[in-house]
mmCIF file of C-alpha atoms in Angstrom:
data_model
loop_
_atom_site.group_PDB
_atom_site.id
_atom_site.type_symbol
_atom_site.label_atom_id
_atom_site.label_comp_id
_atom_site.label_asym_id
_atom_site.label_seq_id
_atom_site.Cartn_x
_atom_site.Cartn_y
_atom_site.Cartn_z
ATOM 1 C CA MET A 262 66.144 86.488 186.744
ATOM 2 C CA ALA A 263 64.907 83.306 185.804
ATOM 3 C CA ALA A 264 64.304 83.899 181.725
ATOM 4 C CA LEU A 265 67.609 85.285 181.957
ATOM 5 C CA ALA A 266 69.172 82.035 183.325
ATOM 6 C CA GLY A 267 67.959 79.828 180.975
ATOM 7 C CA ILE A 268 69.748 82.091 178.211
ATOM 8 C CA VAL A 269 72.606 81.556 179.711
ATOM 9 C CA PHE A 270 72.417 77.871 180.128
ATOM 10 C CA ALA A 271 71.578 77.666 176.732
ATOM 11 C CA SER A 272 74.053 79.729 175.481
ATOM 12 C CA GLN A 273 76.386 77.352 177.107
ATOM 13 C CA ILE A 274 75.171 73.642 176.505
ATOM 14 C CA GLY A 275 73.692 74.660 173.052
ATOM 15 C CA PHE A 276 70.123 73.192 174.523
ATOM 16 C CA ILE A 277 67.719 72.435 177.040
ATOM 17 C CA PRO A 278 66.934 69.219 178.358
ATOM 18 C CA ASN A 279 63.906 68.812 179.630
ATOM 19 C CA GLN A 280 64.768 67.481 183.764
ATOM 20 C CA THR A 281 66.573 70.861 184.010
ATOM 21 C CA GLY A 282 66.230 72.791 187.718
ATOM 22 C CA THR A 283 64.416 69.815 189.542
ATOM 23 C CA GLY A 284 65.003 69.101 192.541
ATOM 24 C CA LEU A 285 66.753 72.366 192.878
ATOM 25 C CA GLU A 286 63.128 74.196 194.159
ATOM 26 C CA MET A 287 64.219 73.628 198.182
ATOM 27 C CA LYS A 288 67.531 75.092 197.488
ATOM 28 C CA ALA A 289 65.796 78.586 195.554
ATOM 29 C CA ILE A 290 63.725 78.853 198.451
ATOM 30 C CA ALA A 291 66.814 78.178 201.467
ATOM 31 C CA ALA A 292 68.545 81.105 199.561
ATOM 32 C CA CYS A 293 65.439 83.691 200.064
ATOM 33 C CA VAL A 294 65.651 82.676 203.873
ATOM 34 C CA LEU A 295 69.167 82.707 203.934
ATOM 35 C CA GLY A 296 68.742 86.219 202.785
ATOM 36 C CA GLY A 297 66.401 87.587 204.842
ATOM 37 C CA ILE A 298 62.839 87.085 202.826
ATOM 38 C CA SER A 299 60.055 86.490 205.014
ATOM 39 C CA LEU A 300 58.527 82.779 204.195
ATOM 40 C CA LEU A 301 55.102 84.866 204.884
ATOM 41 C CA GLY A 302 56.040 87.290 202.493
ATOM 42 C CA GLY A 303 55.799 90.898 203.238
ATOM 43 C CA SER A 304 59.306 92.113 203.773
ATOM 44 C CA GLY A 305 63.363 90.794 201.769
ATOM 45 C CA ALA A 306 64.830 92.247 199.519
ATOM 46 C CA ILE A 307 66.997 91.399 196.176
ATOM 47 C CA ILE A 308 70.377 91.357 197.045
ATOM 48 C CA GLY A 309 69.351 90.008 200.455
ATOM 49 C CA ALA A 310 68.623 86.243 198.430
ATOM 50 C CA VAL A 311 71.522 87.051 196.553
ATOM 51 C CA LEU A 312 73.554 86.719 199.015
ATOM 52 C CA GLY A 313 72.511 84.121 200.390
ATOM 53 C CA ALA A 314 71.595 82.196 197.016
ATOM 54 C CA TRP A 315 76.096 83.396 197.004
ATOM 55 C CA PHE A 316 75.893 81.236 200.758
ATOM 56 C CA LEU A 317 74.059 78.292 199.591
ATOM 57 C CA THR A 318 76.727 78.602 196.160
ATOM 58 C CA GLN A 319 79.907 78.482 198.655
ATOM 59 C CA ILE A 320 78.791 75.318 200.736
ATOM 60 C CA ASP A 321 78.421 73.954 197.260
ATOM 61 C CA SER A 322 81.808 75.182 196.291
ATOM 62 C CA VAL A 323 82.985 73.764 199.837
ATOM 63 C CA LEU A 324 81.757 69.924 199.232
ATOM 64 C CA VAL A 325 82.728 69.416 196.319
ATOM 65 C CA LEU A 326 86.529 70.551 196.794
ATOM 66 C CA LEU A 327 86.897 68.100 200.241
ATOM 67 C CA ARG A 328 85.321 65.417 197.639
ATOM 68 C CA ILE A 329 81.943 64.778 199.298
ATOM 69 C CA PRO A 330 78.823 62.821 197.688
ATOM 70 C CA ALA A 331 76.669 65.355 195.837
ATOM 71 C CA TRP A 332 73.851 64.073 198.228
ATOM 72 C CA TRP A 333 74.935 66.230 201.443
ATOM 73 C CA ASN A 334 74.662 68.182 198.958
ATOM 74 C CA ASP A 335 71.118 68.740 199.482
ATOM 75 C CA PHE A 336 71.184 67.088 203.113
ATOM 76 C CA ILE A 337 73.257 70.117 204.475
ATOM 77 C CA ALA A 338 71.035 72.704 202.170
ATOM 78 C CA GLY A 339 68.370 71.102 204.018
ATOM 79 C CA LEU A 340 69.448 71.738 207.863
ATOM 80 C CA VAL A 341 71.141 75.526 206.956
ATOM 81 C CA LEU A 342 67.400 76.294 206.184
ATOM 82 C CA LEU A 343 65.951 74.408 209.281
ATOM 83 C CA ALA A 344 68.796 76.546 211.547
ATOM 84 C CA VAL A 345 68.556 80.060 209.591
ATOM 85 C CA LEU A 346 64.426 78.994 210.439
ATOM 86 C CA VAL A 347 64.349 78.392 213.933
ATOM 87 C CA PHE A 348 66.921 80.777 215.018
ATOM 88 C CA ASP A 349 64.846 83.141 212.976
ATOM 89 C CA GLY A 350 61.710 82.273 215.041
ATOM 90 C CA ARG A 351 63.320 82.929 217.988
ATOM 91 C CA LEU A 352 64.437 85.674 217.339
ATOM 92 C CA ARG A 353 60.554 86.963 216.538
ATOM 93 C CA CYS A 354 59.820 86.164 219.364
ATOM 94 C CA ALA A 355 62.642 87.608 221.860
ATOM 95 C CA LEU A 356 62.422 91.091 220.169
ATOM 96 C CA GLU A 357 58.625 91.044 219.813
ATOM 97 C CA ARG A 358 58.480 90.296 224.024
ATOM 98 C CA ASN A 359 61.006 92.974 224.113
ATOM 99 C CA LEU A 360 58.897 95.557 222.680
ATOM 100 C CA ARG A 361 56.059 94.114 224.469
ATOM 101 C CA ARG A 362 57.955 94.750 227.564
ATOM 102 C CA GLN A 363 58.391 98.355 226.694
ATOM 103 C CA LYS A 364 55.749 99.073 224.883
ATOM 104 C CA TYR A 365 53.275 98.840 228.479
ATOM 105 C CA ALA A 366 56.577 99.373 230.459
ATOM 106 C CA ARG A 367 55.060 102.747 232.167
ATOM 107 C CA PHE A 368 52.152 100.148 232.639
ATOM 108 C CA MET A 369 53.391 98.195 234.971
ATOM 109 C CA THR A 370 55.218 100.293 236.997
ATOM 110 C CA PRO A 371 55.113 101.396 240.439
ATOM 111 C CA PRO A 372 53.655 105.397 240.987
ATOM 112 C CA PRO A 373 55.584 107.436 242.845
ATOM 113 C CA SER A 374 55.206 106.680 246.884
ATOM 114 C CA VAL A 375 53.983 110.488 247.899
ATOM 115 C CA LYS A 376 55.332 110.958 251.795
ATOM 116 C CA PRO A 377 53.094 114.248 253.522
ATOM 117 C CA ALA A 378 54.760 116.817 254.359
ATOM 118 C CA SER A 379 56.203 117.911 257.756
ATOM 119 C CA SER A 380 56.107 121.627 259.154
ATOM 120 C CA GLY A 381 58.781 121.059 261.155
ATOM 121 C CA LYS A 382 56.751 120.960 264.579
ATOM 122 C CA LYS A 383 56.139 118.388 267.024
ATOM 123 C CA ARG A 384 52.087 117.661 267.135
ATOM 124 C CA GLU A 385 51.433 117.199 270.607
ATOM 125 C CA ALA A 386 48.936 115.261 272.632
ATOM 126 C CA ALA A 387 45.819 117.037 274.096
#
């Protein structure tokens, strides 16, 4: 995907400056995390990363339309990344806690109390 992006970029302006892409690492990571890709690896999908990148691009476009200075783009992207990480961490903890409760629920419930069967006769004291 990076090669394709480089080809498209070079075809638009005719050359590629050596500073191209500097500082975009944080936005790339934020887009991936927004798309549901785990920072620890092993889970996520390409479509999620694409949707995360689209979302961050929309934020940048809105900030340009509102005539907000360009340095706010990185600040907003950082805030979005931080919010997603905090939300994701809390959600994972809650899900693990619920799964743990469900897994051990059968061991935590008290056994049913067994009452002796009555024969219908009263015992007389001798």
